[in-house]
């Protein structure tokens, strides 16, 4: 059976040279190269969505791939596609880099300039390893989805618009549907998911920030298992420690979570941090919460424009959710959609704080009455996003004329 090899090389000349040499290897089947890290992850995700067996046995990563650095990219591939063997092509063959590449999950290293013998030996060894892993796992039966779980971020246009409430209820809805769900608090300075769920905790996301290899056991030690079955990764109790969670650490942590859970919901809060920006960039669905008032809508527009300027996410790839919606308000969801230039969730969350006050004050948000119109709307939103099965006949909170709503899974080009 031929060995499928996917080169990841940014430079066209280097790509031609690598593909030419790979084509000479026995039983090798090089596929067209990808030119950047995003294209590589998207290509692997598309193949894994069909079947784990569709994934290439070997990925060859050139040291100058970008925009994500090569070692970070290798780590993400190893976490999300554990049956794919990665070979790093580099001019630096020092013991330090070799150790760093192995720690990141690479299965081999080949020096530049390329030689047929070295490349052939390393690719064949990695291909045999990959085949063995797939055979051991029953042709991918026990691998989690290849592409990893669905990642949804919830951000607030400003403080107090209901981002945390929404994130908690979306996660609860997904968990209640039988999907393994993790809820992450990346509102690193002021996160209060723990208060909403009335829990005491010792470990937080900070405990994973400096770990280069997040194994399932390490991840399990940092996660708090809630009575509802939710896996919680909480913000630090000391807000100043949030700075320890860098964008690089966030990428690694979220990759580890996606490899273990079907759904990962992230509360990013209203303040943009490096970790939060990374989460929004990686998300399959990025929600932006706003309320139907001038101040919040202006804040939503500023946030969307900032994300676009920083190349975090385009406006059309962001989905606005309107909270505290009433039919009598002057600012309706369709107007907010036109102002922000975003997609619009078909489900709006009704204004009914009286339903929430008791459980919020008690820190028992997971005990919100199923008859609550707010809960029904939020769980319907979860169904709309594909996180959970929407209750039959549940249309509460849905504004009239939702023609502006769109598909929520981020398109992978």
mmCIF file of C-alpha atoms in Angstrom:
data_model
loop_
_atom_site.group_PDB
_atom_site.id
_atom_site.type_symbol
_atom_site.label_atom_id
_atom_site.label_comp_id
_atom_site.label_asym_id
_atom_site.label_seq_id
_atom_site.Cartn_x
_atom_site.Cartn_y
_atom_site.Cartn_z
ATOM 1 C CA UNK A 1 0.000 0.000 0.000
ATOM 2 C CA UNK A 2 1.505 3.396 -0.973
ATOM 3 C CA UNK A 3 2.586 5.815 1.728
ATOM 4 C CA UNK A 4 0.712 9.115 1.494
ATOM 5 C CA UNK A 5 2.999 12.062 2.259
ATOM 6 C CA UNK A 6 1.796 15.638 2.694
ATOM 7 C CA UNK A 7 4.555 18.297 2.433
ATOM 8 C CA UNK A 8 4.062 21.618 4.232
ATOM 9 C CA UNK A 9 6.458 24.091 2.618
ATOM 10 C CA UNK A 10 6.042 27.838 2.144
ATOM 11 C CA UNK A 11 8.818 28.440 -0.409
ATOM 12 C CA UNK A 12 7.839 27.287 -3.953
ATOM 13 C CA UNK A 13 11.398 26.251 -4.900
ATOM 14 C CA UNK A 14 11.853 24.263 -1.706
ATOM 15 C CA UNK A 15 8.453 22.648 -2.283
ATOM 16 C CA UNK A 16 9.362 21.545 -5.806
ATOM 17 C CA UNK A 17 12.654 20.104 -4.605
ATOM 18 C CA UNK A 18 11.012 18.219 -1.734
ATOM 19 C CA UNK A 19 8.167 16.825 -3.845
ATOM 20 C CA UNK A 20 10.619 15.725 -6.532
ATOM 21 C CA UNK A 21 12.699 13.808 -3.996
ATOM 22 C CA UNK A 22 9.634 12.320 -2.254
ATOM 23 C CA UNK A 23 8.357 11.069 -5.617
ATOM 24 C CA UNK A 24 11.480 8.931 -5.963
ATOM 25 C CA UNK A 25 10.902 7.102 -2.671
ATOM 26 C CA UNK A 26 9.616 3.515 -2.991
ATOM 27 C CA UNK A 27 5.836 3.212 -2.566
ATOM 28 C CA UNK A 28 5.577 6.937 -1.867
ATOM 29 C CA UNK A 29 2.539 8.940 -2.906
ATOM 30 C CA UNK A 30 3.214 12.642 -2.269
ATOM 31 C CA UNK A 31 0.130 14.832 -2.403
ATOM 32 C CA UNK A 32 0.130 18.487 -3.512
ATOM 33 C CA UNK A 33 1.967 20.553 -0.872
ATOM 34 C CA UNK A 34 0.302 23.063 1.428
ATOM 35 C CA UNK A 35 1.949 26.455 1.815
ATOM 36 C CA UNK A 36 1.127 27.564 5.356
ATOM 37 C CA UNK A 37 0.128 26.242 8.778
ATOM 38 C CA UNK A 38 -3.546 27.141 8.443
ATOM 39 C CA UNK A 39 -3.847 25.311 5.144
ATOM 40 C CA UNK A 40 -2.205 22.239 6.651
ATOM 41 C CA UNK A 41 -4.559 22.032 9.638
ATOM 42 C CA UNK A 42 -7.601 22.706 7.456
ATOM 43 C CA UNK A 43 -6.559 20.028 4.943
ATOM 44 C CA UNK A 44 -6.060 17.439 7.668
ATOM 45 C CA UNK A 45 -9.364 18.391 9.272
ATOM 46 C CA UNK A 46 -11.244 17.922 6.003
ATOM 47 C CA UNK A 47 -9.690 14.500 5.465
ATOM 48 C CA UNK A 48 -10.336 13.436 9.068
ATOM 49 C CA UNK A 49 -13.975 14.503 8.753
ATOM 50 C CA UNK A 50 -14.377 11.853 6.045
ATOM 51 C CA UNK A 51 -12.409 9.142 7.857
ATOM 52 C CA UNK A 52 -9.248 8.837 9.880
ATOM 53 C CA UNK A 53 -8.042 6.399 7.227
ATOM 54 C CA UNK A 54 -8.096 9.270 4.704
ATOM 55 C CA UNK A 55 -5.319 11.074 6.584
ATOM 56 C CA UNK A 56 -1.790 10.869 5.159
ATOM 57 C CA UNK A 57 0.606 8.605 7.022
ATOM 58 C CA UNK A 58 3.362 11.240 6.992
ATOM 59 C CA UNK A 59 3.425 15.041 7.082
ATOM 60 C CA UNK A 60 6.745 16.708 6.226
ATOM 61 C CA UNK A 61 7.026 20.186 7.778
ATOM 62 C CA UNK A 62 9.663 22.618 6.527
ATOM 63 C CA UNK A 63 11.332 24.759 9.204
ATOM 64 C CA UNK A 64 10.191 28.002 7.532
ATOM 65 C CA UNK A 65 6.511 27.206 7.394
ATOM 66 C CA UNK A 66 4.300 29.980 8.767
ATOM 67 C CA UNK A 67 2.532 31.870 10.152
ATOM 68 C CA UNK A 68 2.563 29.431 13.099
ATOM 69 C CA UNK A 69 6.180 28.417 13.897
ATOM 70 C CA UNK A 70 7.151 24.898 12.865
ATOM 71 C CA UNK A 71 7.407 23.416 16.376
ATOM 72 C CA UNK A 72 4.043 24.864 17.424
ATOM 73 C CA UNK A 73 2.500 23.508 14.237
ATOM 74 C CA UNK A 74 3.956 20.051 14.882
ATOM 75 C CA UNK A 75 2.536 20.126 18.403
ATOM 76 C CA UNK A 76 -0.938 20.987 17.115
ATOM 77 C CA UNK A 77 -0.840 18.245 14.463
ATOM 78 C CA UNK A 78 0.309 15.699 17.060
ATOM 79 C CA UNK A 79 -2.492 16.685 19.439
ATOM 80 C CA UNK A 80 -5.315 16.815 16.922
ATOM 81 C CA UNK A 81 -4.238 14.020 14.547
ATOM 82 C CA UNK A 82 -2.348 11.525 16.724
ATOM 83 C CA UNK A 83 -2.074 8.830 14.035
ATOM 84 C CA UNK A 84 -0.209 11.134 11.628
ATOM 85 C CA UNK A 85 3.588 10.986 11.800
ATOM 86 C CA UNK A 86 5.388 14.319 11.419
ATOM 87 C CA UNK A 87 8.903 14.805 10.046
ATOM 88 C CA UNK A 88 10.668 18.156 10.479
ATOM 89 C CA UNK A 89 12.996 19.338 7.704
ATOM 90 C CA UNK A 90 15.575 21.797 9.088
ATOM 91 C CA UNK A 91 19.077 23.206 8.736
ATOM 92 C CA UNK A 92 19.555 23.030 12.516
ATOM 93 C CA UNK A 93 20.349 19.483 13.591
ATOM 94 C CA UNK A 94 21.639 20.341 17.049
ATOM 95 C CA UNK A 95 20.685 18.135 20.014
ATOM 96 C CA UNK A 96 18.664 21.024 21.455
ATOM 97 C CA UNK A 97 16.426 21.330 18.416
ATOM 98 C CA UNK A 98 16.144 17.560 18.112
ATOM 99 C CA UNK A 99 14.916 17.346 21.697
ATOM 100 C CA UNK A 100 12.486 20.247 21.170
ATOM 101 C CA UNK A 101 11.092 18.627 18.016
ATOM 102 C CA UNK A 102 10.570 15.307 19.803
ATOM 103 C CA UNK A 103 8.903 17.088 22.734
ATOM 104 C CA UNK A 104 6.548 18.775 20.265
ATOM 105 C CA UNK A 105 5.498 15.414 18.839
ATOM 106 C CA UNK A 106 7.694 15.012 15.759
ATOM 107 C CA UNK A 107 8.587 11.446 14.829
ATOM 108 C CA UNK A 108 11.751 12.343 12.981
ATOM 109 C CA UNK A 109 14.083 15.070 11.775
ATOM 110 C CA UNK A 110 15.792 15.419 8.375
ATOM 111 C CA UNK A 111 18.613 17.877 7.722
ATOM 112 C CA UNK A 112 18.919 20.395 4.889
ATOM 113 C CA UNK A 113 20.156 20.156 2.198
ATOM 114 C CA UNK A 114 18.109 17.019 1.628
ATOM 115 C CA UNK A 115 19.666 13.698 0.817
ATOM 116 C CA UNK A 116 17.750 10.770 -0.664
ATOM 117 C CA UNK A 117 19.083 8.221 1.830
ATOM 118 C CA UNK A 118 18.264 10.220 4.949
ATOM 119 C CA UNK A 119 14.827 11.284 3.731
ATOM 120 C CA UNK A 120 13.941 7.781 2.565
ATOM 121 C CA UNK A 121 14.968 6.118 5.820
ATOM 122 C CA UNK A 122 13.164 8.607 8.022
ATOM 123 C CA UNK A 123 9.923 8.696 5.994
ATOM 124 C CA UNK A 124 9.724 4.905 5.828
ATOM 125 C CA UNK A 125 10.257 4.586 9.585
ATOM 126 C CA UNK A 126 7.584 7.187 10.356
ATOM 127 C CA UNK A 127 5.155 5.599 7.886
ATOM 128 C CA UNK A 128 5.588 2.217 9.599
ATOM 129 C CA UNK A 129 4.955 3.855 12.974
ATOM 130 C CA UNK A 130 1.790 5.544 11.686
ATOM 131 C CA UNK A 131 0.487 2.300 10.175
ATOM 132 C CA UNK A 132 1.163 0.492 13.438
ATOM 133 C CA UNK A 133 -0.700 3.098 15.471
ATOM 134 C CA UNK A 134 -3.751 2.855 13.221
ATOM 135 C CA UNK A 135 -3.707 -0.941 13.361
ATOM 136 C CA UNK A 136 -3.440 -0.839 17.151
ATOM 137 C CA UNK A 137 -6.370 1.571 17.352
ATOM 138 C CA UNK A 138 -8.550 -0.564 15.114
ATOM 139 C CA UNK A 139 -8.252 1.457 11.908
ATOM 140 C CA UNK A 140 -9.055 4.666 13.691
ATOM 141 C CA UNK A 141 -12.082 3.414 15.600
ATOM 142 C CA UNK A 142 -10.783 4.770 18.889
ATOM 143 C CA UNK A 143 -9.341 7.978 17.578
ATOM 144 C CA UNK A 144 -11.440 10.987 18.481
ATOM 145 C CA UNK A 145 -12.748 12.373 15.231
ATOM 146 C CA UNK A 146 -9.319 13.300 13.862
ATOM 147 C CA UNK A 147 -10.175 16.962 13.517
ATOM 148 C CA UNK A 148 -10.907 17.225 17.224
ATOM 149 C CA UNK A 149 -13.960 18.589 18.958
ATOM 150 C CA UNK A 150 -16.029 21.600 18.003
ATOM 151 C CA UNK A 151 -14.619 24.818 19.476
ATOM 152 C CA UNK A 152 -17.062 27.641 20.262
ATOM 153 C CA UNK A 153 -15.979 30.952 21.781
ATOM 154 C CA UNK A 154 -18.311 33.355 23.559
ATOM 155 C CA UNK A 155 -17.167 36.981 23.849
ATOM 156 C CA UNK A 156 -18.940 40.027 25.216
ATOM 157 C CA UNK A 157 -19.148 43.293 23.312
ATOM 158 C CA UNK A 158 -18.747 44.898 26.747
ATOM 159 C CA UNK A 159 -18.931 43.761 30.325
ATOM 160 C CA UNK A 160 -22.298 42.653 31.661
ATOM 161 C CA UNK A 161 -23.967 41.593 28.402
ATOM 162 C CA UNK A 162 -24.299 37.922 29.401
ATOM 163 C CA UNK A 163 -21.295 36.159 27.846
ATOM 164 C CA UNK A 164 -20.642 33.907 30.840
ATOM 165 C CA UNK A 165 -24.308 32.995 31.256
ATOM 166 C CA UNK A 166 -24.441 32.063 27.580
ATOM 167 C CA UNK A 167 -21.225 30.034 27.671
ATOM 168 C CA UNK A 168 -22.365 28.055 30.716
ATOM 169 C CA UNK A 169 -25.783 27.222 29.287
ATOM 170 C CA UNK A 170 -24.408 26.267 25.862
ATOM 171 C CA UNK A 171 -21.992 23.878 27.553
ATOM 172 C CA UNK A 172 -24.748 22.435 29.754
ATOM 173 C CA UNK A 173 -26.950 21.882 26.699
ATOM 174 C CA UNK A 174 -24.171 20.070 24.846
ATOM 175 C CA UNK A 175 -23.382 17.894 27.872
ATOM 176 C CA UNK A 176 -27.067 17.058 28.377
ATOM 177 C CA UNK A 177 -27.188 15.855 24.765
ATOM 178 C CA UNK A 178 -24.617 13.193 25.578
ATOM 179 C CA UNK A 179 -21.609 14.968 24.102
ATOM 180 C CA UNK A 180 -18.417 15.135 26.157
ATOM 181 C CA UNK A 181 -18.064 18.844 26.860
ATOM 182 C CA UNK A 182 -15.374 21.090 28.327
ATOM 183 C CA UNK A 183 -16.093 24.636 29.499
ATOM 184 C CA UNK A 184 -13.053 26.929 29.617
ATOM 185 C CA UNK A 185 -12.809 30.297 31.374
ATOM 186 C CA UNK A 186 -10.372 32.456 29.403
ATOM 187 C CA UNK A 187 -11.644 35.663 30.981
ATOM 188 C CA UNK A 188 -8.334 35.463 32.796
ATOM 189 C CA UNK A 189 -8.524 38.509 35.070
ATOM 190 C CA UNK A 190 -12.217 38.557 35.971
ATOM 191 C CA UNK A 191 -13.557 35.108 35.074
ATOM 192 C CA UNK A 192 -16.404 33.965 37.295
ATOM 193 C CA UNK A 193 -17.637 30.637 35.944
ATOM 194 C CA UNK A 194 -16.658 29.137 39.307
ATOM 195 C CA UNK A 195 -18.977 31.601 41.076
ATOM 196 C CA UNK A 196 -21.881 30.855 38.735
ATOM 197 C CA UNK A 197 -21.496 27.138 39.499
ATOM 198 C CA UNK A 198 -20.601 27.586 43.209
ATOM 199 C CA UNK A 199 -17.427 25.506 43.186
ATOM 200 C CA UNK A 200 -14.132 25.659 45.040
ATOM 201 C CA UNK A 201 -11.076 24.759 42.988
ATOM 202 C CA UNK A 202 -7.320 24.481 43.343
ATOM 203 C CA UNK A 203 -6.112 24.158 39.767
ATOM 204 C CA UNK A 204 -6.731 26.480 36.852
ATOM 205 C CA UNK A 205 -5.733 27.089 33.269
ATOM 206 C CA UNK A 206 -2.522 28.687 34.545
ATOM 207 C CA UNK A 207 -1.291 25.280 35.709
ATOM 208 C CA UNK A 208 -1.123 24.177 32.066
ATOM 209 C CA UNK A 209 0.526 27.334 30.726
ATOM 210 C CA UNK A 210 4.139 26.215 31.151
ATOM 211 C CA UNK A 211 3.717 22.533 30.296
ATOM 212 C CA UNK A 212 5.155 21.664 26.895
ATOM 213 C CA UNK A 213 3.517 18.235 26.620
ATOM 214 C CA UNK A 214 -0.077 18.184 27.863
ATOM 215 C CA UNK A 215 -0.806 14.497 28.208
ATOM 216 C CA UNK A 216 -4.332 13.220 28.957
ATOM 217 C CA UNK A 217 -3.302 12.647 32.583
ATOM 218 C CA UNK A 218 -1.899 16.168 32.951
ATOM 219 C CA UNK A 219 -5.079 17.586 31.442
ATOM 220 C CA UNK A 220 -7.281 15.489 33.733
ATOM 221 C CA UNK A 221 -5.382 16.794 36.772
ATOM 222 C CA UNK A 222 -6.101 20.411 35.802
ATOM 223 C CA UNK A 223 -9.772 19.926 34.916
ATOM 224 C CA UNK A 224 -12.538 20.169 37.524
ATOM 225 C CA UNK A 225 -15.305 17.613 37.012
ATOM 226 C CA UNK A 226 -18.663 19.203 37.796
ATOM 227 C CA UNK A 227 -21.713 17.310 39.061
ATOM 228 C CA UNK A 228 -23.395 17.863 35.684
ATOM 229 C CA UNK A 229 -20.568 16.008 33.936
ATOM 230 C CA UNK A 230 -19.007 19.178 32.533
ATOM 231 C CA UNK A 231 -15.220 19.346 32.486
ATOM 232 C CA UNK A 232 -14.255 22.799 33.742
ATOM 233 C CA UNK A 233 -10.925 24.524 33.113
ATOM 234 C CA UNK A 234 -11.177 27.657 35.191
ATOM 235 C CA UNK A 235 -9.583 31.087 35.282
ATOM 236 C CA UNK A 236 -7.019 31.637 38.050
ATOM 237 C CA UNK A 237 -8.222 32.861 41.407
ATOM 238 C CA UNK A 238 -5.506 35.533 41.290
ATOM 239 C CA UNK A 239 -6.284 37.620 38.221
ATOM 240 C CA UNK A 240 -2.718 38.876 37.804
ATOM 241 C CA UNK A 241 -1.619 35.316 37.014
ATOM 242 C CA UNK A 242 -3.666 35.419 33.830
ATOM 243 C CA UNK A 243 -0.661 36.966 32.082
ATOM 244 C CA UNK A 244 1.059 33.589 32.338
ATOM 245 C CA UNK A 245 -1.370 32.158 29.770
ATOM 246 C CA UNK A 246 0.233 33.311 26.527
ATOM 247 C CA UNK A 247 -1.236 32.922 23.062
ATOM 248 C CA UNK A 248 1.123 30.007 22.475
ATOM 249 C CA UNK A 249 0.001 28.324 25.699
ATOM 250 C CA UNK A 250 -3.649 28.902 24.782
ATOM 251 C CA UNK A 251 -3.153 27.276 21.386
ATOM 252 C CA UNK A 252 -1.621 24.208 23.008
ATOM 253 C CA UNK A 253 -4.263 23.990 25.771
ATOM 254 C CA UNK A 254 -7.176 24.297 23.365
ATOM 255 C CA UNK A 255 -5.610 21.728 21.055
ATOM 256 C CA UNK A 256 -5.330 19.296 23.959
ATOM 257 C CA UNK A 257 -8.951 19.894 24.958
ATOM 258 C CA UNK A 258 -10.219 19.433 21.408
ATOM 259 C CA UNK A 259 -8.438 16.117 21.204
ATOM 260 C CA UNK A 260 -10.303 14.868 24.296
ATOM 261 C CA UNK A 261 -13.786 16.426 24.129
ATOM 262 C CA UNK A 262 -16.487 16.583 21.477
ATOM 263 C CA UNK A 263 -17.424 20.162 22.366
ATOM 264 C CA UNK A 264 -15.207 22.875 23.858
ATOM 265 C CA UNK A 265 -16.954 26.111 24.899
ATOM 266 C CA UNK A 266 -14.695 29.044 25.815
ATOM 267 C CA UNK A 267 -15.783 32.136 27.743
ATOM 268 C CA UNK A 268 -13.454 34.890 26.474
ATOM 269 C CA UNK A 269 -15.025 37.735 28.432
ATOM 270 C CA UNK A 270 -15.098 41.285 27.115
ATOM 271 C CA UNK A 271 -11.383 42.168 27.322
ATOM 272 C CA UNK A 272 -9.134 40.942 24.516
ATOM 273 C CA UNK A 273 -6.061 39.048 25.709
ATOM 274 C CA UNK A 274 -3.539 37.110 23.673
ATOM 275 C CA UNK A 275 -5.098 33.865 24.858
ATOM 276 C CA UNK A 276 -8.607 35.043 24.026
ATOM 277 C CA UNK A 277 -7.539 36.242 20.585
ATOM 278 C CA UNK A 278 -6.014 32.824 19.889
ATOM 279 C CA UNK A 279 -9.242 31.105 20.931
ATOM 280 C CA UNK A 280 -11.373 33.326 18.691
ATOM 281 C CA UNK A 281 -9.005 32.724 15.770
ATOM 282 C CA UNK A 282 -9.133 28.931 16.211
ATOM 283 C CA UNK A 283 -12.877 28.711 16.850
ATOM 284 C CA UNK A 284 -15.275 26.883 14.564
ATOM 285 C CA UNK A 285 -17.899 29.347 15.794
ATOM 286 C CA UNK A 286 -17.134 32.721 17.388
ATOM 287 C CA UNK A 287 -20.114 34.279 19.160
ATOM 288 C CA UNK A 288 -20.231 37.947 20.122
ATOM 289 C CA UNK A 289 -22.857 38.824 22.742
ATOM 290 C CA UNK A 290 -24.514 42.214 22.763
ATOM 291 C CA UNK A 291 -27.622 43.805 24.193
ATOM 292 C CA UNK A 292 -29.999 45.933 22.080
ATOM 293 C CA UNK A 293 -28.804 49.323 23.305
ATOM 294 C CA UNK A 294 -26.640 51.972 21.678
ATOM 295 C CA UNK A 295 -23.621 51.603 23.973
ATOM 296 C CA UNK A 296 -23.403 47.800 23.606
ATOM 297 C CA UNK A 297 -23.988 47.849 19.844
ATOM 298 C CA UNK A 298 -21.247 50.440 19.382
ATOM 299 C CA UNK A 299 -18.963 48.247 21.477
ATOM 300 C CA UNK A 300 -19.844 45.247 19.305
ATOM 301 C CA UNK A 301 -18.975 47.201 16.171
ATOM 302 C CA UNK A 302 -15.620 48.252 17.686
ATOM 303 C CA UNK A 303 -14.843 44.661 18.640
ATOM 304 C CA UNK A 304 -15.633 43.321 15.180
ATOM 305 C CA UNK A 305 -13.473 45.968 13.536
ATOM 306 C CA UNK A 306 -10.615 45.312 15.972
ATOM 307 C CA UNK A 307 -10.716 41.567 15.304
ATOM 308 C CA UNK A 308 -10.579 42.314 11.580
ATOM 309 C CA UNK A 309 -7.681 44.781 11.893
ATOM 310 C CA UNK A 310 -5.692 42.331 13.991
ATOM 311 C CA UNK A 311 -6.512 39.539 11.501
ATOM 312 C CA UNK A 312 -8.091 37.491 14.278
ATOM 313 C CA UNK A 313 -11.407 36.971 12.538
ATOM 314 C CA UNK A 314 -13.395 38.530 9.712
ATOM 315 C CA UNK A 315 -16.743 40.157 10.417
ATOM 316 C CA UNK A 316 -18.663 37.675 8.284
ATOM 317 C CA UNK A 317 -17.117 34.805 10.262
ATOM 318 C CA UNK A 318 -18.382 36.271 13.548
ATOM 319 C CA UNK A 319 -21.904 35.576 14.810
ATOM 320 C CA UNK A 320 -23.710 38.165 16.904
ATOM 321 C CA UNK A 321 -26.150 36.945 19.562
ATOM 322 C CA UNK A 322 -28.622 39.471 20.946
ATOM 323 C CA UNK A 323 -29.328 39.147 24.665
ATOM 324 C CA UNK A 324 -32.182 40.783 26.608
ATOM 325 C CA UNK A 325 -34.217 41.097 23.471
ATOM 326 C CA UNK A 326 -37.742 42.527 23.555
ATOM 327 C CA UNK A 327 -40.025 43.142 20.623
ATOM 328 C CA UNK A 328 -40.661 46.709 21.728
ATOM 329 C CA UNK A 329 -37.076 47.920 21.686
ATOM 330 C CA UNK A 330 -36.054 50.305 18.929
ATOM 331 C CA UNK A 331 -32.864 48.388 18.137
ATOM 332 C CA UNK A 332 -33.790 44.997 16.677
ATOM 333 C CA UNK A 333 -31.410 42.135 15.779
ATOM 334 C CA UNK A 334 -31.475 42.787 12.024
ATOM 335 C CA UNK A 335 -30.363 46.380 12.603
ATOM 336 C CA UNK A 336 -27.473 45.150 14.762
ATOM 337 C CA UNK A 337 -26.478 42.773 11.981
ATOM 338 C CA UNK A 338 -26.380 45.628 9.461
ATOM 339 C CA UNK A 339 -24.355 47.837 11.806
ATOM 340 C CA UNK A 340 -21.747 45.193 12.644
ATOM 341 C CA UNK A 341 -21.583 43.425 9.274
ATOM 342 C CA UNK A 342 -21.623 40.049 11.002
ATOM 343 C CA UNK A 343 -23.739 36.944 10.796
ATOM 344 C CA UNK A 344 -26.750 36.923 13.113
ATOM 345 C CA UNK A 345 -27.933 34.109 15.323
ATOM 346 C CA UNK A 346 -31.509 33.158 14.538
ATOM 347 C CA UNK A 347 -32.224 32.848 18.265
ATOM 348 C CA UNK A 348 -32.322 35.959 20.424
ATOM 349 C CA UNK A 349 -32.262 35.687 24.222
ATOM 350 C CA UNK A 350 -35.293 37.300 25.890
ATOM 351 C CA UNK A 351 -35.011 39.867 28.670
ATOM 352 C CA UNK A 352 -36.185 38.118 31.830
ATOM 353 C CA UNK A 353 -33.698 38.526 34.658
ATOM 354 C CA UNK A 354 -36.288 37.554 37.278
ATOM 355 C CA UNK A 355 -35.977 33.952 36.045
ATOM 356 C CA UNK A 356 -32.226 34.078 36.611
ATOM 357 C CA UNK A 357 -31.802 36.018 39.829
ATOM 358 C CA UNK A 358 -32.359 33.145 42.254
ATOM 359 C CA UNK A 359 -29.933 30.689 40.635
ATOM 360 C CA UNK A 360 -27.350 33.391 39.927
ATOM 361 C CA UNK A 361 -27.345 34.600 43.542
ATOM 362 C CA UNK A 362 -27.100 31.000 44.762
ATOM 363 C CA UNK A 363 -24.344 30.103 42.315
ATOM 364 C CA UNK A 364 -26.521 27.306 40.904
ATOM 365 C CA UNK A 365 -26.885 28.367 37.292
ATOM 366 C CA UNK A 366 -26.996 24.703 36.273
ATOM 367 C CA UNK A 367 -30.277 24.383 38.181
ATOM 368 C CA UNK A 368 -32.107 26.992 36.110
ATOM 369 C CA UNK A 369 -35.693 25.830 35.633
ATOM 370 C CA UNK A 370 -36.327 24.138 32.298
ATOM 371 C CA UNK A 371 -39.478 26.267 31.931
ATOM 372 C CA UNK A 372 -37.367 29.428 31.923
ATOM 373 C CA UNK A 373 -37.701 31.314 28.646
ATOM 374 C CA UNK A 374 -34.044 32.333 28.915
ATOM 375 C CA UNK A 375 -32.898 28.715 29.274
ATOM 376 C CA UNK A 376 -35.163 27.566 26.448
ATOM 377 C CA UNK A 377 -33.712 30.235 24.164
ATOM 378 C CA UNK A 378 -30.117 29.413 25.087
ATOM 379 C CA UNK A 379 -30.639 25.687 24.589
ATOM 380 C CA UNK A 380 -32.331 26.410 21.275
ATOM 381 C CA UNK A 381 -29.247 28.432 20.356
ATOM 382 C CA UNK A 382 -27.134 25.395 21.237
ATOM 383 C CA UNK A 383 -29.253 23.351 18.840
ATOM 384 C CA UNK A 384 -28.902 26.011 16.176
ATOM 385 C CA UNK A 385 -25.116 25.849 16.519
ATOM 386 C CA UNK A 386 -25.132 22.059 16.239
ATOM 387 C CA UNK A 387 -23.984 21.599 19.837
ATOM 388 C CA UNK A 388 -27.186 19.990 21.054
ATOM 389 C CA UNK A 389 -30.584 18.886 19.875
ATOM 390 C CA UNK A 390 -32.987 21.812 20.012
ATOM 391 C CA UNK A 391 -36.209 21.097 21.925
ATOM 392 C CA UNK A 392 -39.107 20.317 19.600
ATOM 393 C CA UNK A 393 -41.343 23.270 18.965
ATOM 394 C CA UNK A 394 -39.039 25.601 20.842
ATOM 395 C CA UNK A 395 -39.173 28.984 19.122
ATOM 396 C CA UNK A 396 -39.105 31.276 22.092
ATOM 397 C CA UNK A 397 -36.624 34.090 21.836
ATOM 398 C CA UNK A 398 -36.492 33.846 18.042
ATOM 399 C CA UNK A 399 -36.981 37.259 16.433
ATOM 400 C CA UNK A 400 -39.328 37.706 13.500
ATOM 401 C CA UNK A 401 -37.703 37.545 10.086
ATOM 402 C CA UNK A 402 -34.425 35.729 10.774
ATOM 403 C CA UNK A 403 -33.351 35.687 7.180
ATOM 404 C CA UNK A 404 -30.012 37.120 8.234
ATOM 405 C CA UNK A 405 -29.036 33.948 10.061
ATOM 406 C CA UNK A 406 -26.365 31.801 8.472
ATOM 407 C CA UNK A 407 -24.493 28.543 8.931
ATOM 408 C CA UNK A 408 -22.375 28.723 12.048
ATOM 409 C CA UNK A 409 -19.541 26.280 11.395
ATOM 410 C CA UNK A 410 -16.537 28.184 10.124
ATOM 411 C CA UNK A 411 -15.899 27.380 6.496
ATOM 412 C CA UNK A 412 -12.537 25.800 5.834
ATOM 413 C CA UNK A 413 -11.173 26.968 2.513
#
